Amino acid sequence: MYEKLALLASPTEAAQEAERRLRATSPFVDLNEAEAVIALGGDGYMLQVLHTMLESLRILPVFGMNLGTVGFLMNEWRLEGLEQRLAKAKAFKVNPLRMTATTVAGQRMSMPAINEVSLLRETRQTAWLEVAVNDRVVIPELVCDGALVATPAGSTAYNLSAQGPILPLGSALMALTPISPFRPRRWRGAILPERTRVRFSVLDPEKRPVSAVADQREVRDVAEVVVAIDFAMPLTLLFDPGHTLDDRIAAEQFIT
């Protein structure tokens, strides 16, 4: 049971009002003293909270309550019974991706991504990418709008919109998915073991510039991007029983 809880809320009116009401019913502590975090908002805010913890290197379990739109990573918002819900909550470990991007100018940046790392063309010109898996070139020239690597937790987000596969949580897999591929015309992506290292090399970065995005953080004009799971910093999400992330991922496969 978590005795010291921090309460964080997105700046939206609904989340701020929920925070005010919740603070009137329960004591909360500063984030630096907390054993777990209550996050009020939508999926975007949940990602923001998780990224903040990754950057601070202080990882705490997070119980989110949805005051956004989709709320795929969140529980239902309820004012009452928070202590009882936390006592019964089911914990899920999520290993983030680590993107290492090198720009055309030679700058090297490393960023985490909880949902996906995506490469996107910057202009009207298609992107030309070389794709390597564990240092073996598997596609010498992928002509496309872009490509992405997604975790199971992120497989129902941008990856699903790009016609990528839904991956069950705990499957120890990740999805490699092209975005509007032109050539090879029939290639629709791959499902890879979670310990795979994927490298994208931009074949014509001057004429066909490409940006790399780790969740919401963008690096423009990249020459090479390496993506792999970061097992050193697992994240913990807390869910109500019967309303868990693996249940939602499974249910997404039957939505028409």
PDB file of C-alpha atoms in Angstrom:
ATOM      1  CA  MET A   1       0.000   0.000   0.000  1.00  0.00           C
ATOM      2  CA  TYR A   2       1.271   3.461  -0.906  1.00  0.00           C
ATOM      3  CA  GLU A   3       1.093   5.852   2.041  1.00  0.00           C
ATOM      4  CA  LYS A   4       2.681   8.956   0.510  1.00  0.00           C
ATOM      5  CA  LEU A   5       0.999  10.103  -2.696  1.00  0.00           C
ATOM      6  CA  ALA A   6       1.796  13.020  -4.986  1.00  0.00           C
ATOM      7  CA  LEU A   7      -1.014  14.552  -7.034  1.00  0.00           C
ATOM      8  CA  LEU A   8      -0.319  15.974 -10.496  1.00  0.00           C
ATOM      9  CA  ALA A   9      -2.867  17.413 -12.927  1.00  0.00           C
ATOM     10  CA  SER A  10      -2.827  18.658 -16.501  1.00  0.00           C
ATOM     11  CA  PRO A  11      -3.549  22.379 -17.012  1.00  0.00           C
ATOM     12  CA  THR A  12      -6.996  21.720 -18.519  1.00  0.00           C
ATOM     13  CA  GLU A  13     -10.006  23.126 -16.695  1.00  0.00           C
ATOM     14  CA  ALA A  14     -11.483  19.676 -16.011  1.00  0.00           C
ATOM     15  CA  ALA A  15      -8.250  18.307 -14.558  1.00  0.00           C
ATOM     16  CA  GLN A  16      -7.645  21.382 -12.425  1.00  0.00           C
ATOM     17  CA  GLU A  17     -11.150  21.175 -10.977  1.00  0.00           C
ATOM     18  CA  ALA A  18     -10.694  17.461 -10.257  1.00  0.00           C
ATOM     19  CA  GLU A  19      -7.393  18.214  -8.524  1.00  0.00           C
ATOM     20  CA  ARG A  20      -9.068  20.814  -6.295  1.00  0.00           C
ATOM     21  CA  ARG A  21     -11.811  18.377  -5.293  1.00  0.00           C
ATOM     22  CA  LEU A  22      -9.398  15.508  -4.668  1.00  0.00           C
ATOM     23  CA  ARG A  23      -7.066  17.593  -2.512  1.00  0.00           C
ATOM     24  CA  ALA A  24     -10.034  18.415  -0.281  1.00  0.00           C
ATOM     25  CA  THR A  25     -10.557  14.702   0.462  1.00  0.00           C
ATOM     26  CA  SER A  26      -7.022  13.288   0.823  1.00  0.00           C
ATOM     27  CA  PRO A  27      -3.593  14.445   2.009  1.00  0.00           C
ATOM     28  CA  PHE A  28      -0.874  14.591  -0.637  1.00  0.00           C
ATOM     29  CA  VAL A  29       2.872  15.163  -0.443  1.00  0.00           C
ATOM     30  CA  ASP A  30       5.477  16.771  -2.660  1.00  0.00           C
ATOM     31  CA  LEU A  31       6.670  14.651  -5.574  1.00  0.00           C
ATOM     32  CA  ASN A  32      10.147  14.340  -4.010  1.00  0.00           C
ATOM     33  CA  GLU A  33       8.652  12.655  -0.925  1.00  0.00           C
ATOM     34  CA  ALA A  34       6.090  10.457  -2.693  1.00  0.00           C
ATOM     35  CA  GLU A  35       5.915   6.678  -3.025  1.00  0.00           C
ATOM     36  CA  ALA A  36       3.441   6.845  -5.921  1.00  0.00           C
ATOM     37  CA  VAL A  37       1.810   9.430  -8.183  1.00  0.00           C
ATOM     38  CA  ILE A  38      -1.829  10.183  -8.991  1.00  0.00           C
ATOM     39  CA  ALA A  39      -2.011  11.795 -12.457  1.00  0.00           C
ATOM     40  CA  LEU A  40      -5.155  13.587 -13.644  1.00  0.00           C
ATOM     41  CA  GLY A  41      -5.523  14.216 -17.386  1.00  0.00           C
ATOM     42  CA  GLY A  42      -5.383  12.317 -20.658  1.00  0.00           C
ATOM     43  CA  ASP A  43      -2.882  10.028 -22.318  1.00  0.00           C
ATOM     44  CA  GLY A  44      -0.729  12.951 -23.426  1.00  0.00           C
ATOM     45  CA  TYR A  45      -0.407  14.148 -19.855  1.00  0.00           C
ATOM     46  CA  MET A  46       0.407  10.639 -18.653  1.00  0.00           C
ATOM     47  CA  LEU A  47       3.258  10.480 -21.174  1.00  0.00           C
ATOM     48  CA  GLN A  48       4.450  13.878 -19.950  1.00  0.00           C
ATOM     49  CA  VAL A  49       4.504  12.660 -16.332  1.00  0.00           C
ATOM     50  CA  LEU A  50       6.377   9.474 -17.268  1.00  0.00           C
ATOM     51  CA  HIS A  51       8.937  11.421 -19.297  1.00  0.00           C
ATOM     52  CA  THR A  52       9.491  13.796 -16.372  1.00  0.00           C
ATOM     53  CA  MET A  53      10.308  10.831 -14.146  1.00  0.00           C
ATOM     54  CA  LEU A  54      12.644   9.308 -16.731  1.00  0.00           C
ATOM     55  CA  GLU A  55      14.526  12.593 -16.981  1.00  0.00           C
ATOM     56  CA  SER A  56      14.760  12.986 -13.195  1.00  0.00           C
ATOM     57  CA  LEU A  57      15.807   9.310 -12.788  1.00  0.00           C
ATOM     58  CA  ARG A  58      13.244   8.975  -9.961  1.00  0.00           C
ATOM     59  CA  ILE A  59      10.711   6.415 -11.172  1.00  0.00           C
ATOM     60  CA  LEU A  60       7.464   6.022  -9.195  1.00  0.00           C
ATOM     61  CA  PRO A  61       4.310   3.959  -9.845  1.00  0.00           C
ATOM     62  CA  VAL A  62       1.599   6.075 -11.501  1.00  0.00           C
ATOM     63  CA  PHE A  63      -2.172   5.696 -11.150  1.00  0.00           C
ATOM     64  CA  GLY A  64      -3.829   7.851 -13.799  1.00  0.00           C
ATOM     65  CA  MET A  65      -7.438   9.010 -13.878  1.00  0.00           C
ATOM     66  CA  ASN A  66      -8.885  10.088 -17.190  1.00  0.00           C
ATOM     67  CA  LEU A  67      -9.912  13.712 -17.603  1.00  0.00           C
ATOM     68  CA  GLY A  68      -8.861  13.831 -21.254  1.00  0.00           C
ATOM     69  CA  THR A  69     -10.234  12.370 -24.475  1.00  0.00           C
ATOM     70  CA  VAL A  70      -9.201   8.741 -25.004  1.00  0.00           C
ATOM     71  CA  GLY A  71      -7.561   7.824 -21.716  1.00  0.00           C
ATOM     72  CA  PHE A  72      -6.082   4.556 -22.930  1.00  0.00           C
ATOM     73  CA  LEU A  73      -3.373   4.692 -20.259  1.00  0.00           C
ATOM     74  CA  MET A  74      -5.745   5.976 -17.579  1.00  0.00           C
ATOM     75  CA  ASN A  75      -8.339   4.675 -15.145  1.00  0.00           C
ATOM     76  CA  GLU A  76     -11.840   6.057 -14.790  1.00  0.00           C
ATOM     77  CA  TRP A  77     -12.085   9.344 -12.906  1.00  0.00           C
ATOM     78  CA  ARG A  78     -13.802   8.941  -9.541  1.00  0.00           C
ATOM     79  CA  LEU A  79     -13.532  11.196  -6.520  1.00  0.00           C
ATOM     80  CA  GLU A  80     -14.321   8.533  -3.935  1.00  0.00           C
ATOM     81  CA  GLY A  81     -12.460   5.412  -2.880  1.00  0.00           C
ATOM     82  CA  LEU A  82      -8.934   6.275  -4.004  1.00  0.00           C
ATOM     83  CA  GLU A  83      -7.280   4.432  -1.105  1.00  0.00           C
ATOM     84  CA  GLN A  84      -9.271   1.259  -1.787  1.00  0.00           C
ATOM     85  CA  ARG A  85      -8.561   1.448  -5.528  1.00  0.00           C
ATOM     86  CA  LEU A  86      -4.827   1.750  -4.934  1.00  0.00           C
ATOM     87  CA  ALA A  87      -4.890  -1.232  -2.567  1.00  0.00           C
ATOM     88  CA  LYS A  88      -6.469  -3.386  -5.308  1.00  0.00           C
ATOM     89  CA  ALA A  89      -4.614  -1.887  -8.268  1.00  0.00           C
ATOM     90  CA  LYS A  90      -2.749  -4.137 -10.676  1.00  0.00           C
ATOM     91  CA  ALA A  91       0.777  -3.045 -11.571  1.00  0.00           C
ATOM     92  CA  PHE A  92       2.149  -3.216 -15.122  1.00  0.00           C
ATOM     93  CA  LYS A  93       5.790  -2.785 -16.039  1.00  0.00           C
ATOM     94  CA  VAL A  94       6.467  -0.858 -19.244  1.00  0.00           C
ATOM     95  CA  ASN A  95       9.972  -0.722 -20.710  1.00  0.00           C
ATOM     96  CA  PRO A  96      10.496   2.460 -22.751  1.00  0.00           C
ATOM     97  CA  LEU A  97      12.377   2.741 -26.010  1.00  0.00           C
ATOM     98  CA  ARG A  98      15.638   4.631 -26.256  1.00  0.00           C
ATOM     99  CA  MET A  99      16.219   6.670 -29.422  1.00  0.00           C
ATOM    100  CA  THR A 100      19.745   7.732 -30.335  1.00  0.00           C
ATOM    101  CA  ALA A 101      19.609  10.211 -33.217  1.00  0.00           C
ATOM    102  CA  THR A 102      22.547  11.665 -35.139  1.00  0.00           C
ATOM    103  CA  THR A 103      21.843  14.753 -37.212  1.00  0.00           C
ATOM    104  CA  VAL A 104      23.333  15.701 -40.566  1.00  0.00           C
ATOM    105  CA  ALA A 105      25.429  18.289 -38.702  1.00  0.00           C
ATOM    106  CA  GLY A 106      26.859  15.545 -36.479  1.00  0.00           C
ATOM    107  CA  GLN A 107      24.934  16.330 -33.296  1.00  0.00           C
ATOM    108  CA  ARG A 108      24.001  13.222 -31.289  1.00  0.00           C
ATOM    109  CA  MET A 109      20.947  13.100 -29.020  1.00  0.00           C
ATOM    110  CA  SER A 110      19.428  10.365 -26.872  1.00  0.00           C
ATOM    111  CA  MET A 111      15.741  10.391 -25.838  1.00  0.00           C
ATOM    112  CA  PRO A 112      13.288   7.927 -24.269  1.00  0.00           C
ATOM    113  CA  ALA A 113       9.945   7.024 -25.850  1.00  0.00           C
ATOM    114  CA  ILE A 114       7.117   5.183 -24.118  1.00  0.00           C
ATOM    115  CA  ASN A 115       4.817   4.751 -27.133  1.00  0.00           C
ATOM    116  CA  GLU A 116       6.950   4.927 -30.257  1.00  0.00           C
ATOM    117  CA  VAL A 117       9.877   6.403 -32.140  1.00  0.00           C
ATOM    118  CA  SER A 118       8.826   7.633 -35.572  1.00  0.00           C
ATOM    119  CA  LEU A 119      10.750   8.945 -38.562  1.00  0.00           C
ATOM    120  CA  LEU A 120       8.830  11.391 -40.753  1.00  0.00           C
ATOM    121  CA  ARG A 121       9.590  13.183 -44.003  1.00  0.00           C
ATOM    122  CA  GLU A 122      10.014  16.934 -43.538  1.00  0.00           C
ATOM    123  CA  THR A 123       9.026  18.030 -47.062  1.00  0.00           C
ATOM    124  CA  ARG A 124       6.812  16.872 -49.922  1.00  0.00           C
ATOM    125  CA  GLN A 125       9.621  14.551 -51.029  1.00  0.00           C
ATOM    126  CA  THR A 126       9.329  10.941 -49.878  1.00  0.00           C
ATOM    127  CA  ALA A 127      11.881   9.679 -47.397  1.00  0.00           C
ATOM    128  CA  TRP A 128      14.484   7.146 -48.486  1.00  0.00           C
ATOM    129  CA  LEU A 129      15.553   4.958 -45.574  1.00  0.00           C
ATOM    130  CA  GLU A 130      17.891   2.034 -45.135  1.00  0.00           C
ATOM    131  CA  VAL A 131      16.606  -0.292 -42.404  1.00  0.00           C
ATOM    132  CA  ALA A 132      18.942  -2.543 -40.420  1.00  0.00           C
ATOM    133  CA  VAL A 133      18.009  -5.029 -37.690  1.00  0.00           C
ATOM    134  CA  ASN A 134      20.794  -5.992 -35.291  1.00  0.00           C
ATOM    135  CA  ASP A 135      23.285  -4.434 -37.740  1.00  0.00           C
ATOM    136  CA  ARG A 136      22.050  -6.533 -40.681  1.00  0.00           C
ATOM    137  CA  VAL A 137      20.499  -4.511 -43.503  1.00  0.00           C
ATOM    138  CA  VAL A 138      17.029  -5.947 -44.120  1.00  0.00           C
ATOM    139  CA  ILE A 139      15.676  -3.233 -46.436  1.00  0.00           C
ATOM    140  CA  PRO A 140      18.311  -1.394 -48.510  1.00  0.00           C
ATOM    141  CA  GLU A 141      15.853   1.270 -49.679  1.00  0.00           C
ATOM    142  CA  LEU A 142      12.476   1.941 -48.050  1.00  0.00           C
ATOM    143  CA  VAL A 143      10.653   4.710 -49.934  1.00  0.00           C
ATOM    144  CA  CYS A 144       7.916   6.034 -47.679  1.00  0.00           C
ATOM    145  CA  ASP A 145       6.457   8.901 -45.684  1.00  0.00           C
ATOM    146  CA  GLY A 146       8.283   7.461 -42.685  1.00  0.00           C
ATOM    147  CA  ALA A 147       8.579   4.496 -40.346  1.00  0.00           C
ATOM    148  CA  LEU A 148       8.158   3.802 -36.649  1.00  0.00           C
ATOM    149  CA  VAL A 149       9.090   1.406 -33.876  1.00  0.00           C
ATOM    150  CA  ALA A 150       6.407   0.890 -31.218  1.00  0.00           C
ATOM    151  CA  THR A 151       6.250  -0.799 -27.822  1.00  0.00           C
ATOM    152  CA  PRO A 152       3.273  -2.995 -26.867  1.00  0.00           C
ATOM    153  CA  ALA A 153       1.934  -0.114 -24.766  1.00  0.00           C
ATOM    154  CA  GLY A 154       2.176   2.185 -27.800  1.00  0.00           C
ATOM    155  CA  SER A 155       1.034  -0.336 -30.402  1.00  0.00           C
ATOM    156  CA  THR A 156      -2.570   0.933 -30.258  1.00  0.00           C
ATOM    157  CA  ALA A 157      -1.527   4.554 -30.828  1.00  0.00           C
ATOM    158  CA  TYR A 158       0.231   5.907 -33.960  1.00  0.00           C
ATOM    159  CA  ASN A 159       1.323   2.378 -34.856  1.00  0.00           C
ATOM    160  CA  LEU A 160      -2.280   1.199 -35.178  1.00  0.00           C
ATOM    161  CA  SER A 161      -3.195   4.233 -37.297  1.00  0.00           C
ATOM    162  CA  ALA A 162      -0.332   3.294 -39.630  1.00  0.00           C
ATOM    163  CA  GLN A 163      -1.831  -0.226 -40.003  1.00  0.00           C
ATOM    164  CA  GLY A 164       0.701  -1.746 -37.616  1.00  0.00           C
ATOM    165  CA  PRO A 165      -0.034  -4.780 -35.413  1.00  0.00           C
ATOM    166  CA  ILE A 166      -1.499  -4.642 -31.914  1.00  0.00           C
ATOM    167  CA  LEU A 167       0.957  -6.238 -29.482  1.00  0.00           C
ATOM    168  CA  PRO A 168      -0.213  -7.755 -26.177  1.00  0.00           C
ATOM    169  CA  LEU A 169       1.448  -6.316 -23.100  1.00  0.00           C
ATOM    170  CA  GLY A 170       4.072  -8.745 -21.855  1.00  0.00           C
ATOM    171  CA  SER A 171       4.589 -10.189 -25.327  1.00  0.00           C
ATOM    172  CA  ALA A 172       8.296  -9.221 -25.300  1.00  0.00           C
ATOM    173  CA  LEU A 173       7.863  -7.818 -28.807  1.00  0.00           C
ATOM    174  CA  MET A 174       8.001  -4.516 -30.642  1.00  0.00           C
ATOM    175  CA  ALA A 175       6.509  -3.411 -33.942  1.00  0.00           C
ATOM    176  CA  LEU A 176       8.447  -2.047 -36.909  1.00  0.00           C
ATOM    177  CA  THR A 177       5.870  -0.339 -39.125  1.00  0.00           C
ATOM    178  CA  PRO A 178       6.243   1.702 -42.354  1.00  0.00           C
ATOM    179  CA  ILE A 179       4.194   4.853 -42.842  1.00  0.00           C
ATOM    180  CA  SER A 180       2.633   5.034 -46.331  1.00  0.00           C
ATOM    181  CA  PRO A 181       5.277   2.809 -47.970  1.00  0.00           C
ATOM    182  CA  PHE A 182       5.742   3.191 -51.727  1.00  0.00           C
ATOM    183  CA  ARG A 183       8.591   0.732 -52.201  1.00  0.00           C
ATOM    184  CA  PRO A 184       8.843  -2.153 -51.349  1.00  0.00           C
ATOM    185  CA  ARG A 185       5.152  -1.882 -52.211  1.00  0.00           C
ATOM    186  CA  ARG A 186       3.943  -4.980 -50.381  1.00  0.00           C
ATOM    187  CA  TRP A 187       6.005  -4.619 -47.211  1.00  0.00           C
ATOM    188  CA  ARG A 188       3.740  -3.942 -44.235  1.00  0.00           C
ATOM    189  CA  GLY A 189       6.258  -4.101 -41.423  1.00  0.00           C
ATOM    190  CA  ALA A 190       7.630  -6.665 -38.975  1.00  0.00           C
ATOM    191  CA  ILE A 191       7.159  -7.921 -35.429  1.00  0.00           C
ATOM    192  CA  LEU A 192      10.514  -8.138 -33.664  1.00  0.00           C
ATOM    193  CA  PRO A 193      11.816  -9.508 -30.343  1.00  0.00           C
ATOM    194  CA  GLU A 194      12.109  -6.781 -27.718  1.00  0.00           C
ATOM    195  CA  ARG A 195      15.897  -7.128 -27.563  1.00  0.00           C
ATOM    196  CA  THR A 196      16.229  -6.148 -31.220  1.00  0.00           C
ATOM    197  CA  ARG A 197      18.216  -3.071 -32.226  1.00  0.00           C
ATOM    198  CA  VAL A 198      16.767  -1.176 -35.216  1.00  0.00           C
ATOM    199  CA  ARG A 199      18.857   1.311 -37.189  1.00  0.00           C
ATOM    200  CA  PHE A 200      17.475   3.737 -39.766  1.00  0.00           C
ATOM    201  CA  SER A 201      19.906   5.472 -42.123  1.00  0.00           C
ATOM    202  CA  VAL A 202      18.598   8.393 -44.184  1.00  0.00           C
ATOM    203  CA  LEU A 203      19.864   7.841 -47.732  1.00  0.00           C
ATOM    204  CA  ASP A 204      19.430  11.364 -49.116  1.00  0.00           C
ATOM    205  CA  PRO A 205      19.169  13.713 -46.115  1.00  0.00           C
ATOM    206  CA  GLU A 206      19.933  16.892 -48.053  1.00  0.00           C
ATOM    207  CA  LYS A 207      17.244  16.501 -50.721  1.00  0.00           C
ATOM    208  CA  ARG A 208      14.852  14.404 -48.625  1.00  0.00           C
ATOM    209  CA  PRO A 209      15.210  15.578 -45.005  1.00  0.00           C
ATOM    210  CA  VAL A 210      13.739  13.442 -42.233  1.00  0.00           C
ATOM    211  CA  SER A 211      12.858  14.189 -38.617  1.00  0.00           C
ATOM    212  CA  ALA A 212      12.805  11.699 -35.728  1.00  0.00           C
ATOM    213  CA  VAL A 213      10.205  11.916 -32.964  1.00  0.00           C
ATOM    214  CA  ALA A 214      10.403  10.145 -29.596  1.00  0.00           C
ATOM    215  CA  ASP A 215       6.775  10.354 -28.437  1.00  0.00           C
ATOM    216  CA  GLN A 216       6.364  14.153 -28.673  1.00  0.00           C
ATOM    217  CA  ARG A 217      10.030  15.261 -28.806  1.00  0.00           C
ATOM    218  CA  GLU A 218      11.405  15.938 -32.284  1.00  0.00           C
ATOM    219  CA  VAL A 219      14.912  15.993 -33.737  1.00  0.00           C
ATOM    220  CA  ARG A 220      15.051  17.459 -37.239  1.00  0.00           C
ATOM    221  CA  ASP A 221      17.402  16.710 -40.127  1.00  0.00           C
ATOM    222  CA  VAL A 222      18.589  13.315 -38.909  1.00  0.00           C
ATOM    223  CA  ALA A 223      21.158  11.182 -40.705  1.00  0.00           C
ATOM    224  CA  GLU A 224      20.842   8.058 -38.551  1.00  0.00           C
ATOM    225  CA  VAL A 225      18.488   6.850 -35.817  1.00  0.00           C
ATOM    226  CA  VAL A 226      19.035   3.812 -33.609  1.00  0.00           C
ATOM    227  CA  VAL A 227      16.124   2.437 -31.557  1.00  0.00           C
ATOM    228  CA  ALA A 228      16.197  -0.216 -28.826  1.00  0.00           C
ATOM    229  CA  ILE A 229      14.339  -1.043 -25.615  1.00  0.00           C
ATOM    230  CA  ASP A 230      15.850   0.554 -22.499  1.00  0.00           C
ATOM    231  CA  PHE A 231      15.610  -2.215 -19.879  1.00  0.00           C
ATOM    232  CA  ALA A 232      17.437  -0.129 -17.272  1.00  0.00           C
ATOM    233  CA  MET A 233      14.462   2.165 -16.555  1.00  0.00           C
ATOM    234  CA  PRO A 234      11.160   0.242 -16.368  1.00  0.00           C
ATOM    235  CA  LEU A 235       8.028   2.248 -15.644  1.00  0.00           C
ATOM    236  CA  THR A 236       5.102   1.084 -13.509  1.00  0.00           C
ATOM    237  CA  LEU A 237       1.479   1.897 -14.344  1.00  0.00           C
ATOM    238  CA  LEU A 238      -1.320   1.052 -11.889  1.00  0.00           C
ATOM    239  CA  PHE A 239      -4.768  -0.023 -13.093  1.00  0.00           C
ATOM    240  CA  ASP A 240      -8.093  -0.945 -11.551  1.00  0.00           C
ATOM    241  CA  PRO A 241      -8.805  -4.707 -11.743  1.00  0.00           C
ATOM    242  CA  GLY A 242     -10.824  -5.528 -14.868  1.00  0.00           C
ATOM    243  CA  HIS A 243      -9.815  -2.241 -16.466  1.00  0.00           C
ATOM    244  CA  THR A 244      -6.184  -3.003 -17.139  1.00  0.00           C
ATOM    245  CA  LEU A 245      -3.945  -2.114 -20.034  1.00  0.00           C
ATOM    246  CA  ASP A 246      -3.691  -5.682 -21.341  1.00  0.00           C
ATOM    247  CA  ASP A 247      -7.516  -5.937 -21.316  1.00  0.00           C
ATOM    248  CA  ARG A 248      -7.740  -2.747 -23.363  1.00  0.00           C
ATOM    249  CA  ILE A 249      -5.077  -3.859 -25.816  1.00  0.00           C
ATOM    250  CA  ALA A 250      -6.911  -7.155 -26.340  1.00  0.00           C
ATOM    251  CA  ALA A 251     -10.263  -5.358 -26.778  1.00  0.00           C
ATOM    252  CA  GLU A 252      -8.827  -3.012 -29.417  1.00  0.00           C
ATOM    253  CA  GLN A 253      -8.436  -5.996 -31.770  1.00  0.00           C
ATOM    254  CA  PHE A 254     -12.230  -6.417 -31.965  1.00  0.00           C
ATOM    255  CA  ILE A 255     -13.217  -2.796 -32.521  1.00  0.00           C
ATOM    256  CA  THR A 256     -14.680  -2.278 -36.003  1.00  0.00           C
TER     257      THR A 256
END
